[in-house]
Amino acid sequence: MKARTLASVAVAAWVVLVTSACGPEKSTEDADPKPSPPAASSTPSTPSTPPSKPSITPSATPTGDQPAPRTTEAAIERYEEFLHAVGREDIDTVCEVAGPAAEQAEDQGFGPCTATFRITFQMISPTQKKALRTATVDPTRVVELAPGKVEMPTESVKSSATFGEDELGSSTLEYLKNDWYITD
């Protein structure tokens, strides 16, 4: 059985939160708010368009102008970036790197990455978060599954805190659209 990744822990946390909520779920759409009178304006009003769902799919190029190298070393750097972001609770970076895995979970009915990872952050102890901010990956423990696809086993993460397989889990990174992303 494959170990759970932080992304899958986030999804599991979301499921627990939703299924353990007391009472019926209420939506802001169900509310019957009283409309506010429009504010006076000297400019003509323009029809508004509903905001589109933000995409968490990989961008065409990584941060910066150059594509990331398609090497195991670059995958390790990207995973370390993710680990450090989890330690800092940097939701934007976490959801950027884990975008493909988070999008799959969302397509299966789970909440958006930003919601599920905020729950995950609460499940990680302060000591573990501090350790993740400087965690490194032992390249000798990284497994190349195929060209452009690597596995970061839990035991490859080196930090001042201990993480069990059920807390951190293994992560698969794939080279997509010029950078490395967590896909599982």
Tab-separated table of C-alpha atoms in Angstrom:
chain	number	residue	atom	x	y	z
A	1	MET	CA	0.000	0.000	0.000
A	2	LYS	CA	1.397	3.394	-0.969
A	3	ALA	CA	2.179	5.842	1.806
A	4	ARG	CA	0.051	8.928	2.172
A	5	THR	CA	1.515	12.242	1.112
A	6	LEU	CA	0.913	15.585	2.778
A	7	ALA	CA	-1.598	16.247	0.003
A	8	SER	CA	-3.556	13.107	0.848
A	9	VAL	CA	-3.384	13.956	4.553
A	10	ALA	CA	-4.846	17.356	3.701
A	11	VAL	CA	-7.666	15.669	1.805
A	12	ALA	CA	-8.293	13.276	4.687
A	13	ALA	CA	-8.362	16.188	7.120
A	14	TRP	CA	-10.901	17.940	4.953
A	15	VAL	CA	-13.101	14.830	4.910
A	16	VAL	CA	-12.942	14.559	8.715
A	17	LEU	CA	-13.775	18.229	9.103
A	18	VAL	CA	-16.741	18.060	6.749
A	19	THR	CA	-18.149	14.799	8.062
A	20	SER	CA	-17.772	15.761	11.725
A	21	ALA	CA	-19.389	19.187	11.445
A	22	CYS	CA	-22.382	19.590	13.723
A	23	GLY	CA	-25.756	20.238	12.150
A	24	PRO	CA	-26.681	20.666	8.521
A	25	GLU	CA	-24.179	22.303	6.249
A	26	LYS	CA	-25.084	25.882	5.419
A	27	SER	CA	-24.028	27.607	2.295
A	28	THR	CA	-23.690	31.326	1.786
A	29	GLU	CA	-25.891	30.800	-1.252
A	30	ASP	CA	-28.685	29.593	1.040
A	31	ALA	CA	-28.665	32.803	3.058
A	32	ASP	CA	-31.281	35.416	2.335
A	33	PRO	CA	-29.274	38.625	2.670
A	34	LYS	CA	-30.950	41.961	2.224
A	35	PRO	CA	-29.446	43.678	-0.788
A	36	SER	CA	-27.617	46.926	-0.074
A	37	PRO	CA	-28.594	49.990	-2.003
A	38	PRO	CA	-26.123	50.756	-4.770
A	39	ALA	CA	-23.528	53.367	-3.931
A	40	ALA	CA	-23.720	56.617	-5.817
A	41	SER	CA	-21.060	56.839	-8.455
A	42	SER	CA	-20.087	59.313	-11.108
A	43	THR	CA	-18.919	56.549	-13.434
A	44	PRO	CA	-21.345	54.402	-15.361
A	45	SER	CA	-21.729	50.888	-14.045
A	46	THR	CA	-20.421	47.991	-16.057
A	47	PRO	CA	-21.808	44.500	-15.911
A	48	SER	CA	-19.704	42.304	-13.678
A	49	THR	CA	-18.579	38.870	-14.637
A	50	PRO	CA	-18.330	36.132	-12.060
A	51	PRO	CA	-14.779	35.363	-10.993
A	52	SER	CA	-13.324	32.284	-12.596
A	53	LYS	CA	-12.016	29.377	-10.558
A	54	PRO	CA	-8.293	29.914	-10.019
A	55	SER	CA	-6.238	27.296	-11.753
A	56	ILE	CA	-3.770	25.260	-9.758
A	57	THR	CA	-2.402	23.478	-12.764
A	58	PRO	CA	1.272	23.933	-13.498
A	59	SER	CA	2.241	27.206	-15.077
A	60	ALA	CA	3.972	27.277	-18.439
A	61	THR	CA	7.313	28.089	-16.825
A	62	PRO	CA	8.571	27.958	-13.272
A	63	THR	CA	9.162	31.084	-11.250
A	64	GLY	CA	11.618	33.028	-13.336
A	65	ASP	CA	12.223	32.988	-17.055
A	66	GLN	CA	14.043	29.706	-17.541
A	67	PRO	CA	12.559	26.210	-17.337
A	68	ALA	CA	13.737	24.070	-14.447
A	69	PRO	CA	16.181	21.342	-15.391
A	70	ARG	CA	14.654	17.910	-15.899
A	71	THR	CA	17.016	16.352	-13.371
A	72	THR	CA	16.588	14.503	-10.099
A	73	GLU	CA	18.579	17.284	-8.424
A	74	ALA	CA	16.028	19.872	-9.611
A	75	ALA	CA	13.181	17.642	-8.358
A	76	ILE	CA	14.875	17.475	-4.950
A	77	GLU	CA	15.215	21.261	-4.862
A	78	ARG	CA	11.544	21.639	-5.735
A	79	TYR	CA	10.473	19.177	-3.041
A	80	GLU	CA	12.636	20.962	-0.478
A	81	GLU	CA	10.915	24.204	-1.536
A	82	PHE	CA	7.580	22.489	-0.816
A	83	LEU	CA	8.727	21.177	2.589
A	84	HIS	CA	10.023	24.614	3.609
A	85	ALA	CA	6.728	26.189	2.492
A	86	VAL	CA	4.758	23.697	4.601
A	87	GLY	CA	6.927	24.626	7.574
A	88	ARG	CA	6.218	28.336	6.987
A	89	GLU	CA	2.537	27.674	6.222
A	90	ASP	CA	3.086	29.374	2.855
A	91	ILE	CA	-0.155	28.258	1.230
A	92	ASP	CA	0.600	29.826	-2.163
A	93	THR	CA	3.862	27.924	-2.620
A	94	VAL	CA	2.415	24.699	-1.226
A	95	CYS	CA	-0.530	24.811	-3.637
A	96	GLU	CA	1.736	25.753	-6.560
A	97	VAL	CA	4.055	22.768	-6.049
A	98	ALA	CA	1.298	20.321	-5.062
A	99	GLY	CA	-1.122	21.725	-7.651
A	100	PRO	CA	-1.644	18.638	-9.824
A	101	ALA	CA	-2.228	16.329	-6.830
A	102	ALA	CA	-4.509	18.889	-5.183
A	103	GLU	CA	-6.461	19.413	-8.387
A	104	GLN	CA	-7.057	15.647	-8.695
A	105	ALA	CA	-8.409	15.588	-5.141
A	106	GLU	CA	-10.628	18.581	-5.825
A	107	ASP	CA	-11.956	16.925	-9.001
A	108	GLN	CA	-12.905	13.951	-6.807
A	109	GLY	CA	-15.067	16.204	-4.662
A	110	PHE	CA	-12.650	17.389	-2.027
A	111	GLY	CA	-12.126	21.025	-1.163
A	112	PRO	CA	-9.668	23.377	-2.775
A	113	CYS	CA	-5.976	23.108	-1.984
A	114	THR	CA	-6.009	26.268	0.125
A	115	ALA	CA	-8.686	24.857	2.437
A	116	THR	CA	-7.305	21.334	2.772
A	117	PHE	CA	-3.720	22.406	3.422
A	118	ARG	CA	-4.770	24.951	6.048
A	119	ILE	CA	-6.275	21.998	7.916
A	120	THR	CA	-3.077	20.016	7.375
A	121	PHE	CA	-1.007	22.858	8.818
A	122	GLN	CA	-3.019	22.525	12.041
A	123	MET	CA	-2.167	18.818	12.213
A	124	ILE	CA	1.597	19.406	12.161
A	125	SER	CA	3.230	20.199	15.489
A	126	PRO	CA	5.168	23.456	15.932
A	127	THR	CA	8.368	21.420	16.344
A	128	GLN	CA	7.753	19.616	13.052
A	129	LYS	CA	6.923	22.877	11.247
A	130	LYS	CA	10.159	24.413	12.474
A	131	ALA	CA	12.079	21.340	11.303
A	132	LEU	CA	10.447	21.425	7.860
A	133	ARG	CA	11.670	25.001	7.291
A	134	THR	CA	15.223	23.683	6.967
A	135	ALA	CA	14.581	20.074	5.914
A	136	THR	CA	16.706	18.572	3.175
A	137	VAL	CA	16.373	15.497	1.005
A	138	ASP	CA	18.995	12.742	0.912
A	139	PRO	CA	19.557	12.170	-2.822
A	140	THR	CA	20.705	8.581	-2.229
A	141	ARG	CA	17.191	7.684	-1.049
A	142	VAL	CA	15.308	9.279	-3.963
A	143	VAL	CA	13.940	6.767	-6.467
A	144	GLU	CA	13.784	7.579	-10.177
A	145	LEU	CA	10.616	5.856	-11.369
A	146	ALA	CA	10.920	6.947	-15.002
A	147	PRO	CA	12.489	9.827	-16.902
A	148	GLY	CA	10.813	12.931	-15.473
A	149	LYS	CA	9.223	11.071	-12.532
A	150	VAL	CA	10.761	10.574	-9.078
A	151	GLU	CA	9.620	9.334	-5.696
A	152	MET	CA	10.631	11.090	-2.483
A	153	PRO	CA	10.249	8.446	0.236
A	154	THR	CA	9.586	9.637	3.778
A	155	GLU	CA	12.999	8.382	4.848
A	156	SER	CA	14.663	10.662	2.283
A	157	VAL	CA	13.600	13.743	4.284
A	158	LYS	CA	16.281	14.825	6.733
A	159	SER	CA	15.230	17.195	9.502
A	160	SER	CA	15.609	17.871	13.212
A	161	ALA	CA	12.173	16.309	13.839
A	162	THR	CA	10.996	12.791	13.227
A	163	PHE	CA	8.209	12.116	10.742
A	164	GLY	CA	6.416	8.823	10.488
A	165	GLU	CA	5.169	7.369	7.236
A	166	ASP	CA	1.616	8.317	8.243
A	167	GLU	CA	2.591	11.945	8.934
A	168	LEU	CA	4.634	12.896	5.906
A	169	GLY	CA	4.391	10.009	3.500
A	170	SER	CA	6.132	9.547	0.194
A	171	SER	CA	5.574	11.982	-2.641
A	172	THR	CA	5.838	11.487	-6.381
A	173	LEU	CA	7.058	14.441	-8.426
A	174	GLU	CA	6.752	14.681	-12.185
A	175	TYR	CA	8.260	17.074	-14.672
A	176	LEU	CA	5.305	18.921	-16.210
A	177	LYS	CA	5.321	22.117	-18.265
A	178	ASN	CA	8.951	22.971	-17.491
A	179	ASP	CA	9.002	22.334	-13.732
A	180	TRP	CA	8.590	19.639	-11.067
A	181	TYR	CA	5.203	19.147	-9.399
A	182	ILE	CA	3.806	16.758	-6.802
A	183	THR	CA	1.391	14.495	-8.622
A	184	ASP	CA	0.823	11.849	-5.951
